[in-house]
Coordinates of C-alpha atoms and ligand atoms in Angstrom, one line a residue:
X22 CA -6.6 -53.5 -45.1
X23 CA -8.1 -52.3 -42.0
X24 CA -6.7 -49.2 -40.1
X25 CA -5.5 -49.2 -36.7
X26 CA -8.3 -48.5 -33.8
X27 CA -8.3 -44.5 -33.3
X28 CA -8.4 -43.5 -29.3
X29 CA -12.6 -42.8 -29.0
X30 CA -14.5 -43.2 -26.2
X31 CA -14.6 -46.7 -27.4
X32 CA -11.3 -47.5 -26.6
X33 CA -11.2 -46.1 -23.3
X34 CA -13.9 -47.8 -22.6
X35 CA -12.8 -50.8 -23.1
X36 CA -10.0 -50.8 -20.9
X37 CA -11.1 -48.2 -17.9
X38 CA -15.0 -49.2 -17.7
X39 CA -15.3 -45.3 -18.0
X40 CA -19.1 -45.7 -17.9
X41 CA -19.2 -46.8 -14.5
X42 CA -16.7 -44.4 -13.2
X43 CA -19.6 -41.7 -14.9
X44 CA -21.9 -43.6 -13.6
X45 CA -20.6 -43.2 -10.0
X46 CA -19.2 -39.4 -10.1
X47 CA -21.2 -37.6 -12.3
X48 CA -24.5 -39.3 -12.8
X49 CA -25.0 -39.5 -8.9
X50 CA -28.5 -38.4 -8.2
X51 CA -28.7 -35.4 -5.3
X52 CA -31.7 -35.4 -2.9
X53 CA -33.8 -31.8 -3.7
X54 CA -33.7 -28.4 -2.3
X55 CA -30.1 -27.8 -1.8
X56 CA -29.3 -24.3 -1.2
X57 CA -27.0 -22.0 -2.0
X58 CA -25.0 -22.9 0.7
X59 CA -24.5 -26.6 -0.3
X60 CA -21.7 -24.7 -3.0
X61 CA -19.6 -23.7 0.2
X62 CA -17.4 -26.9 0.2
X63 CA -16.2 -26.6 -3.9
X64 CA -15.8 -23.1 -3.3
X65 CA -13.2 -24.5 -0.8
X66 CA -11.5 -26.5 -2.4
X67 CA -11.5 -24.1 -6.1
X68 CA -9.2 -22.2 -4.1
X69 CA -7.4 -25.0 -2.9
X70 CA -6.2 -25.5 -5.9
X71 CA -5.4 -21.7 -6.6
X72 CA -3.4 -22.2 -3.7
X73 CA -1.5 -24.5 -5.1
X74 CA -0.7 -23.3 -8.5
X75 CA 0.1 -19.7 -7.5
X76 CA 2.3 -21.4 -4.6
X77 CA 4.3 -23.7 -7.4
X78 CA 4.6 -20.5 -9.1
X79 CA 5.9 -18.8 -6.6
X80 CA 7.8 -21.6 -5.1
X81 CA 10.3 -20.6 -8.2
X82 CA 11.4 -17.4 -7.5
X83 CA 11.7 -17.4 -3.4
X84 CA 15.1 -18.3 -1.8
X85 CA 14.1 -19.8 1.7
X86 CA 17.0 -18.1 3.4
X87 CA 16.7 -15.1 5.8
X88 CA 19.7 -13.0 3.7
X89 CA 17.4 -13.3 0.4
X90 CA 13.8 -14.2 1.2
X91 CA 13.3 -10.8 1.6
X92 CA 15.2 -9.8 -1.4
X93 CA 13.4 -12.8 -4.1
X94 CA 10.3 -11.5 -3.3
X95 CA 11.0 -7.8 -4.0
X96 CA 12.4 -8.9 -7.1
X97 CA 9.2 -10.9 -8.0
X98 CA 7.2 -8.1 -7.1
X99 CA 9.0 -5.2 -9.0
X100 CA 11.4 -6.9 -12.1
X101 CA 8.5 -10.4 -12.5
X102 CA 5.3 -9.9 -15.0
X103 CA 2.5 -9.9 -12.8
X104 CA 4.6 -11.0 -10.3
X105 CA 2.8 -8.8 -7.5
X106 CA -1.0 -9.8 -8.5
X107 CA 0.4 -13.3 -8.3
X108 CA 1.9 -13.2 -4.6
X109 CA -1.8 -10.8 -3.8
X110 CA -3.7 -14.2 -5.1
X111 CA -1.6 -16.3 -2.7
X112 CA -2.1 -13.9 -0.4
X113 CA -5.6 -13.3 -0.5
X114 CA -6.5 -17.0 -1.4
X115 CA -5.1 -17.7 1.7
X116 CA -7.6 -15.3 3.8
X117 CA -10.4 -17.4 1.0
X118 CA -9.6 -20.8 2.2
X119 CA -10.0 -20.0 5.7
X120 CA -13.0 -17.9 5.4
X121 CA -14.9 -20.4 3.4
X122 CA -13.7 -23.4 5.4
X123 CA -15.5 -21.3 8.3
X124 CA -18.2 -20.8 6.4
X125 CA -18.5 -24.1 4.7
X126 CA -18.3 -25.7 8.5
X127 CA -21.3 -23.3 10.2
X128 CA -23.6 -24.2 7.1
X129 CA -22.8 -28.8 7.7
X130 CA -23.0 -27.6 11.8
X131 CA -26.5 -25.4 11.1
X132 CA -28.1 -28.5 9.2
X133 CA -26.9 -31.2 11.3
X134 CA -25.1 -32.9 8.7
X135 CA -22.2 -34.5 10.5
X136 CA -24.6 -36.1 12.4
X137 CA -25.2 -40.4 11.2
X138 CA -23.6 -41.2 9.3
X139 CA -21.6 -38.4 8.5
X140 CA -19.3 -38.2 11.8
X141 CA -16.1 -39.4 10.6
X142 CA -16.4 -36.6 7.5
X143 CA -16.7 -34.1 10.3
X144 CA -13.4 -35.4 12.3
X145 CA -11.7 -35.5 9.1
X146 CA -13.1 -31.7 8.2
X147 CA -12.4 -30.2 11.3
X148 CA -8.2 -31.9 10.6
X149 CA -8.6 -29.8 7.3
X150 CA -9.1 -26.6 9.1
X151 CA -6.4 -27.1 11.3
X152 CA -4.2 -27.9 8.3
X153 CA -5.7 -24.7 6.6
X154 CA -4.5 -22.5 9.6
X155 CA -1.2 -24.8 9.7
X156 CA -0.8 -22.8 6.3
X157 CA -1.3 -19.8 7.2
X158 CA 0.8 -19.6 9.9
X159 CA 3.8 -21.1 8.2
X160 CA 3.6 -19.2 5.1
X161 CA 3.3 -15.8 7.3
X162 CA 6.5 -16.3 8.0
X163 CA 8.1 -17.0 4.8
X164 CA 8.3 -13.1 3.4
X165 CA 10.8 -12.3 5.9
X166 CA 10.1 -9.0 6.9
X167 CA 9.2 -7.3 10.2
X168 CA 5.3 -8.5 10.6
X169 CA 6.6 -12.2 9.9
X170 CA 9.4 -12.6 11.7
X171 CA 7.7 -10.9 15.6
X172 CA 4.3 -12.3 14.6
X173 CA 6.3 -15.4 14.2
X174 CA 8.1 -14.9 17.4
X175 CA 4.6 -14.4 19.1
X176 CA 3.2 -17.5 17.9
X177 CA 6.1 -19.7 18.6
X178 CA 6.3 -18.7 22.5
X179 CA 2.8 -19.0 22.2
X180 CA 3.5 -23.0 21.7
X181 CA 6.1 -22.8 24.1
X182 CA 3.9 -21.8 27.1
X183 CA 2.1 -25.5 26.8
X184 CA 3.1 -27.2 29.8
X185 CA 5.1 -29.8 30.3
X186 CA 5.7 -30.2 26.2
X187 CA 6.0 -26.5 25.4
X188 CA 9.4 -25.6 25.0
X189 CA 10.5 -28.9 23.2
X190 CA 7.2 -27.6 20.8
X191 CA 8.6 -24.1 20.6
X192 CA 12.5 -25.6 19.7
X193 CA 11.0 -28.1 17.1
X194 CA 9.2 -25.3 15.4
X195 CA 11.4 -22.6 15.1
X196 CA 14.5 -25.2 14.5
X197 CA 16.7 -24.8 17.7
X198 CA 16.2 -21.7 20.9
X199 CA 15.8 -18.5 18.4
X200 CA 14.2 -18.0 15.8
X201 CA 16.6 -17.6 12.7
X202 CA 17.8 -19.8 9.4
X203 CA 16.5 -23.6 10.4
X204 CA 13.0 -21.3 11.5
X205 CA 12.6 -20.7 7.7
X206 CA 14.0 -23.9 6.1
X207 CA 11.2 -25.4 8.8
X208 CA 8.6 -23.6 7.8
X209 CA 9.2 -23.6 4.1
X210 CA 9.7 -27.5 3.8
X211 CA 6.6 -27.6 5.9
X212 CA 4.3 -25.0 3.9
X213 CA 5.2 -26.6 0.5
X214 CA 5.5 -30.5 1.1
X215 CA 4.5 -31.5 4.8
X216 CA 1.8 -29.5 4.3
X217 CA 0.8 -30.5 1.3
X218 CA 0.8 -33.9 1.7
X219 CA -1.1 -34.1 4.6
X220 CA -3.6 -31.9 3.7
X221 CA -4.0 -33.5 0.0
X222 CA -4.6 -37.3 2.1
X223 CA -7.4 -35.5 3.9
X224 CA -9.1 -33.7 1.3
X225 CA -9.1 -36.6 -0.6
X226 CA -10.1 -38.8 1.9
X227 CA -13.0 -36.0 2.6
X228 CA -14.4 -36.5 -1.0
X229 CA -14.4 -40.1 -1.5
X230 CA -16.9 -39.8 1.4
X231 CA -19.0 -37.1 -0.3
X232 CA -19.0 -39.6 -3.0
X233 CA -20.0 -42.8 -1.0
X234 CA -22.2 -41.3 1.4
X235 CA -24.2 -38.2 -0.7
X236 CA -24.9 -34.9 0.1
X237 CA -26.9 -35.2 3.4
X238 CA -30.9 -34.3 2.6
X239 CA -32.1 -31.5 3.7
X240 CA -32.7 -31.0 7.5
X241 CA -36.8 -30.9 7.5
X242 CA -37.1 -34.1 5.8
X243 CA -35.0 -35.9 7.5
X244 CA -36.1 -34.8 10.7
X245 CA -39.9 -36.4 9.3
X246 CA -40.8 -39.1 11.7
X247 CA -37.2 -39.9 12.8
X248 CA -36.5 -42.3 15.6
X249 CA -35.4 -39.5 18.8
X250 CA -31.9 -40.0 18.7
X251 CA -29.6 -41.2 16.2
X252 CA -27.9 -44.4 17.8
X253 CA -31.8 -45.9 17.9
X254 CA -31.7 -49.0 16.3
X255 CA -34.1 -48.3 13.6
X256 CA -32.5 -44.7 12.7
X257 CA -30.9 -46.3 10.0
X258 CA -33.3 -47.8 8.2
X259 CA -35.3 -44.5 8.8
X260 CA -32.5 -42.8 7.3
X261 CA -31.7 -44.9 4.1
X262 CA -35.4 -44.7 3.5
X263 CA -35.7 -41.0 3.8
X264 CA -33.0 -40.7 1.7
X265 CA -34.2 -42.6 -0.9
X266 CA -37.1 -40.6 -1.0
X267 CA -35.6 -37.2 -1.5
X268 CA -33.4 -38.2 -4.0
X269 CA -36.3 -39.3 -6.3
X270 CA -36.6 -36.7 -9.2
X271 CA -34.3 -34.5 -7.7
X272 CA -31.1 -32.8 -9.7
X273 CA -27.8 -34.5 -11.3
X274 CA -24.9 -33.9 -10.1
X275 CA -23.7 -33.0 -13.0
X276 CA -24.8 -31.0 -14.8
X277 CA -27.4 -29.0 -11.9
X278 CA -25.1 -29.4 -9.1
X279 CA -21.8 -28.7 -10.7
X280 CA -23.3 -25.8 -12.6
X281 CA -24.3 -23.7 -9.4
X282 CA -21.0 -24.9 -7.9
X283 CA -18.9 -23.4 -10.7
X284 CA -20.7 -20.4 -10.4
X285 CA -20.0 -19.5 -7.1
X286 CA -16.3 -20.8 -7.6
X287 CA -16.0 -18.3 -10.3
X288 CA -17.2 -15.3 -8.9
X289 CA -14.5 -16.3 -5.3
X290 CA -11.9 -16.3 -7.9
X291 CA -13.0 -13.6 -9.3
X292 CA -12.6 -11.6 -6.0
X293 CA -9.5 -13.0 -4.7
X294 CA -8.1 -11.4 -8.5
X295 CA -9.6 -8.8 -7.9
X296 CA -8.6 -7.7 -4.7
X297 CA -4.9 -9.0 -5.5
X298 CA -5.0 -6.2 -8.4
X299 CA -6.2 -3.8 -6.5
X300 CA -4.5 -4.1 -3.0
X301 CA -1.5 -6.8 -3.3
X302 CA 0.6 -8.4 -0.5
X303 CA 1.6 -6.2 2.1
X304 CA 5.2 -6.1 2.3
X305 CA 6.9 -4.6 5.4
X306 CA 10.4 -3.5 5.7
X307 CA 12.7 -6.4 6.0
X308 CA 13.4 -8.5 9.3
X309 CA 15.0 -7.0 11.8
X310 CA 15.8 -9.0 14.9
X311 CA 17.2 -6.1 17.5
X312 CA 13.9 -4.0 16.1
X313 CA 12.0 -5.2 19.9
X314 CA 9.8 -1.6 19.8
X315 CA 7.7 -3.8 16.4
X316 CA 4.1 -4.8 17.7
X317 CA 4.2 -7.8 15.9
X318 CA 0.3 -8.5 14.4
X319 CA -0.2 -12.2 13.4
X320 CA -3.2 -12.2 10.7
X321 CA -5.7 -11.3 11.4
X322 CA -7.6 -14.9 12.0
X323 CA -5.6 -15.3 15.1
X324 CA -6.5 -11.7 15.8
X325 CA -9.5 -12.4 18.0
X326 CA -7.3 -15.2 19.7
X327 CA -4.6 -12.1 20.0
X328 CA -6.5 -9.7 21.5
X329 CA -8.1 -12.6 23.5
X330 CA -4.6 -13.2 25.4
X331 CA -4.2 -9.3 26.0
X332 CA -7.1 -9.2 28.0
X333 CA -6.6 -12.4 30.8
X334 CA -4.6 -11.4 33.1
X335 CA -0.9 -12.4 32.9
X336 CA -1.0 -15.2 35.6
X337 CA -4.1 -17.0 33.5
X338 CA -2.2 -16.4 30.2
X339 CA -0.7 -19.9 29.7
X340 CA -3.5 -21.1 31.0
X341 CA -5.8 -19.2 28.2
X342 CA -2.8 -19.6 25.6
X343 CA -3.4 -23.4 25.6
X344 CA -7.0 -24.2 27.0
X345 CA -9.1 -22.7 25.3
X346 CA -7.8 -23.9 21.3
X347 CA -7.7 -27.1 23.2
X348 CA -10.9 -27.0 24.4
X349 CA -12.3 -25.9 20.5
X350 CA -10.4 -28.7 19.3
X351 CA -12.3 -31.3 20.9
X352 CA -16.0 -29.7 21.1
X353 CA -15.4 -29.4 17.2
X354 CA -13.5 -33.7 17.4
X355 CA -16.4 -34.8 20.0
X356 CA -19.5 -33.1 19.0
X357 CA -20.7 -36.2 16.5
X358 CA -20.5 -38.6 19.1
X359 CA -22.2 -36.7 22.1
X360 CA -24.6 -34.8 19.6
X361 CA -26.9 -37.3 19.1
X362 CA -30.2 -36.2 18.9
X363 CA -32.1 -36.6 15.7
X364 CA -32.8 -32.8 15.8
X365 CA -30.3 -31.6 12.5
X366 CA -31.7 -27.8 11.6
X367 CA -30.9 -25.3 13.9
X368 CA -34.4 -24.0 15.2
X369 CA -34.8 -26.9 16.9
X370 CA -31.7 -27.3 18.8
X371 CA -31.1 -24.6 21.3
X372 CA -28.1 -25.2 22.8
X373 CA -26.8 -25.9 19.8
X374 CA -27.8 -22.6 18.2
X375 CA -26.5 -21.0 21.9
X376 CA -23.1 -22.2 21.4
X377 CA -22.6 -21.0 17.7
X378 CA -23.7 -17.6 18.6
X379 CA -21.1 -17.0 21.2
X380 CA -18.7 -18.6 19.4
X381 CA -18.9 -16.3 16.2
X382 CA -20.3 -13.4 18.2
X383 CA -17.2 -13.3 20.8
X384 CA -14.6 -13.4 17.8
X385 CA -16.3 -11.5 16.0
X386 CA -16.7 -9.0 18.9
X387 CA -12.5 -10.0 19.6
X388 CA -11.3 -9.1 16.1
X389 CA -12.9 -5.9 16.2
X390 CA -11.7 -5.0 19.0
X391 CA -8.5 -5.8 17.9
X392 CA -9.0 -3.9 14.5
X393 CA -9.7 -0.8 16.2
X394 CA -6.8 -1.2 18.1
X395 CA -4.3 -1.6 16.2
X396 CA -5.1 -0.7 12.9
X397 CA -2.4 0.9 10.6
X398 CA -3.6 3.6 8.9
X399 CA -3.5 3.2 4.9
X400 CA -3.5 7.0 4.5
X401 CA -0.5 9.2 4.1
X402 CA -0.5 12.0 7.4
X403 CA -1.9 14.9 4.9
X404 CA -4.9 12.1 4.7
X405 CA -4.2 10.5 1.3
X406 CA -5.0 6.8 0.8
X407 CA -1.7 5.4 0.2
X408 CA -0.7 2.5 -2.8
X409 CA 1.2 -0.5 -1.9
X410 CA 4.3 1.1 -3.2
X411 CA 3.8 4.6 -1.2
X412 CA 3.1 2.5 2.0
X413 CA 6.5 1.1 1.5
X414 CA 8.0 4.1 1.2
X415 CA 6.3 5.1 4.3
X416 CA 7.8 1.9 6.4
X417 CA 11.8 3.2 4.6
X418 CA 10.6 6.8 5.3
X419 CA 9.8 5.8 9.1
X420 CA 12.9 3.5 9.8
X421 CA 15.7 6.1 7.7
X422 CA 14.4 9.2 7.5
X423 CA 11.8 10.2 10.2
X424 CA 15.0 10.8 12.9
X425 CA 15.5 14.0 11.2
X426 CA 12.3 14.9 9.8
X427 CA 9.1 15.7 11.4
X428 CA 5.9 14.0 9.2
X429 CA 2.2 15.3 11.1
X430 CA 3.4 15.5 14.5
X431 CA 6.3 13.0 14.7
X432 CA 9.8 12.4 14.0
X433 CA 13.2 14.8 14.8
X434 CA 14.2 18.5 14.2
X435 CA 17.5 18.8 12.6
X436 CA 16.2 18.9 9.5
X437 CA 13.1 20.4 7.8
X438 CA 9.6 19.3 8.3
X439 CA 8.4 17.4 5.4
X440 CA 4.7 17.6 5.6
X441 CA 4.1 19.5 2.5
X442 CA 7.0 18.6 0.5
X443 CA 4.5 17.2 -2.0
X444 CA 3.4 20.9 -2.6
X445 CA 6.7 21.7 -3.7
X446 CA 8.8 19.4 -5.4
X447 CA 8.1 15.9 -7.9
X448 CA 9.0 12.7 -7.3
X449 CA 11.8 12.6 -9.9
X450 CA 12.9 15.8 -8.0
X451 CA 12.9 13.9 -4.5
X452 CA 14.4 10.9 -6.1
X453 CA 17.7 12.7 -7.4
X454 CA 17.3 14.9 -3.6
X455 CA 17.4 11.4 -1.8
X456 CA 20.2 10.1 -3.8
X457 CA 22.4 13.1 -2.9
X458 CA 21.8 16.0 -1.6
X459 CA 24.8 17.3 -2.3
X460 CA 24.2 17.9 -5.9
X461 CA 21.2 20.0 -5.1
X462 CA 23.1 21.8 -1.6
X463 CA 26.1 21.7 -1.3
X464 CA 26.8 21.9 2.3
X465 CA 23.5 20.1 2.9
X466 CA 23.7 18.2 6.3
X467 CA 21.8 15.4 5.3
X468 CA 23.7 12.5 3.7
X469 CA 23.4 10.7 0.6
X470 CA 21.2 7.1 0.6
X471 CA 22.0 6.6 -2.8
X472 CA 23.2 2.4 -3.5
X473 CA 23.9 0.9 -1.1
X474 CA 22.7 2.7 1.6
X475 CA 19.0 2.6 -0.2
X476 CA 18.2 0.5 -3.2
X477 CA 16.2 3.3 -6.2
X478 CA 13.9 0.8 -5.5
X479 CA 13.6 1.8 -1.8
X480 CA 14.6 5.4 -2.8
X481 CA 11.8 5.6 -5.3
X482 CA 9.2 4.1 -2.9
X483 CA 10.3 7.1 -0.6
X484 CA 10.4 9.3 -3.0
X485 CA 6.6 8.1 -4.3
X486 CA 5.5 8.7 -0.5
X487 CA 6.7 12.4 0.0
X488 CA 4.7 13.5 -3.2
X489 CA 1.3 12.2 -0.9
X490 CA 2.5 15.0 2.3
X491 CA 0.7 17.8 1.3
X492 CA 0.3 19.6 4.0
X493 CA -2.0 18.6 7.4
X494 CA -4.5 16.3 7.3
X495 CA -8.1 18.4 6.3
X496 CA -6.1 21.3 4.8
X497 CA -5.8 22.2 1.6
X498 CA -2.3 24.1 -0.1
X499 CA -1.8 25.6 -3.2
X500 CA 0.2 22.6 -5.3
X501 CA 3.9 25.2 -5.8
X502 CA 5.9 22.3 -7.9
X503 CA 8.8 24.4 -10.2
X504 CA 11.6 21.5 -9.6
X505 CA 14.9 22.9 -10.9
X506 CA 18.0 20.4 -11.4
X507 CA 21.3 21.3 -10.5
X508 CA 23.8 21.0 -13.9
X509 CA 24.4 18.4 -15.3
X510 CA 28.6 19.5 -15.3
X511 CA 28.4 19.4 -11.1
X512 CA 30.4 16.3 -10.1
X513 CA 28.6 14.0 -8.4
X514 CA 30.1 13.1 -4.7
Ligands
HEC15 C1 20.2 13.4 10.1 C2 19.6 13.9 9.6 C3 18.7 13.6 8.5 C4 18.4 12.3 7.7 C5 18.6 10.9 8.3 C6 17.9 12.8 6.4 N1 17.5 13.5 6.5 FE1 16.6 15.0 4.9 N2 17.3 16.4 5.6 C7 18.2 16.8 6.3 C8 18.5 18.5 7.0 C9 19.6 18.4 7.8 C10 17.9 18.8 5.8 C11 18.1 20.4 5.8 C12 19.5 20.8 4.5 C13 19.0 20.0 3.2 O1 18.1 20.6 2.2 O2 20.4 20.1 2.3 C14 17.3 17.7 4.8 C15 16.8 18.1 3.8 C16 15.6 17.2 2.8 C17 14.9 17.5 2.2 C18 14.3 18.9 1.6 C19 13.7 19.7 1.9 C20 13.3 20.7 1.4 O3 12.0 21.4 1.5 O4 13.9 21.1 -0.1 C21 14.4 16.4 1.4 C22 13.2 16.2 0.6 C23 14.5 15.5 2.6 N3 15.8 16.1 3.4 C24 14.1 14.1 2.5 C25 15.1 12.9 3.8 C26 14.7 11.8 3.5 C27 13.6 10.8 2.3 C28 15.4 10.9 4.1 C29 15.7 9.4 4.1 C30 15.6 8.8 3.3 C31 15.9 12.1 4.7 N4 15.7 13.1 4.1 C32 16.9 11.8 6.0 C33 18.5 16.1 7.3 C34 18.0 14.5 7.5

């Protein structure tokens, strides 16, 4: 009696020819001289996978409607085990994607790796960068808090300034003339269905081309004895010969290159998770479409552009709003087709170097200016650094309480100043007081903020924020907390 064949490598080999797959995918020869800069592409891919997984889990808790979106995120952060970290990872991962994709692009640009034969793959890469930004823009709205609402309001109005089609584009994005429920479902569908489908398609294409064409050999190797231009008749032959030489005795994709990629990818993920655990993701007060005093801020990677728009005179604004992105996109897309010199290293390309310095330097200056102007203080008026819970409490305080109470040098006069309240009361006392002041002072003119006005979670956040108020900045007051609570028999009104 013969035993049934067990699925082993022979079993798969006969059916799928694993060996040749392995040869073409893993045993690929790579040119020598690859640097750590060459790991940025795979790190971007790793973060994309991280975003896909965390996004899929977030979608299990998220409710894409203006009535429930904000609450569903509060629930996730407050009640779901590791919910805060999960959202933090997705938030920091989004920024990491942009940083890594840009750095990867700068590397490809600086090594002239977009030149023959990789022109098409550069174009795919530019498309991928556009999709990453579209993910950022659509994802920003989903928490439906103040910054989400107002930043999207500004973003969609900028789209609306495009001459001719602008109005139609804005209506298409918003799902109507106003930003509302339609906008949210539309952005959600874009963020979780359309954009992922598009990006998976382009990533697939990008990878297929990378496997077919291999990684570009170092610039110095490709430049040696090269014809002056990449569209010269003999360039292709020169290229094949040099690449063949560069690969001889070079590293293999598996395990040499993969190991280096894995180090950088793991480090990146560790940094993202670390930031998520320490910082979490921002969440402000729920969106209030009537609060036109709110100063909206886009995600940081749109800030240089936002700052630029602030600098140009009003009459030029729509020209710049449309002109600059269009110019950048066309330049990037056209780059491999008009730059056909065979020089690859940035050292031999003064114009390219000047362009890169101008774009990166200009963006950095604008970003710096923008951050300097609008950095929201992340410490209390007493100079205590605030956690995300305390920051949420500060937001609620500014909405509900600042009208009657002075903190620092802002606020209304009706109630007592609270700048040093944290030296006199602990958070438990503050929580009970805010919930029902009349239990403590029957004549109190302060109304009760217990549910339904504020939820217990919000009261707790406000109470925690108040404990950070320990007198004016730079002054150290003695702590004198001796909290007394009313008798339990006191009727609760
Ligand atoms: C309508 C005006 C008004 C609003 C709004 C208001 N308060 Fe008050 N608050 C008062 C007045 C008046 C007092 C003093 C009377 C008392 O102590 O009961 C007071 C007292 C307090 C005290 C006690 C101060 C002390 O030194 O014992 C705290 C703490 C406090 N408020 C916090 C808050 C918080 C937090 C909010 C927002 C959730 C808030 N207040 C909203 C008017 C207001």
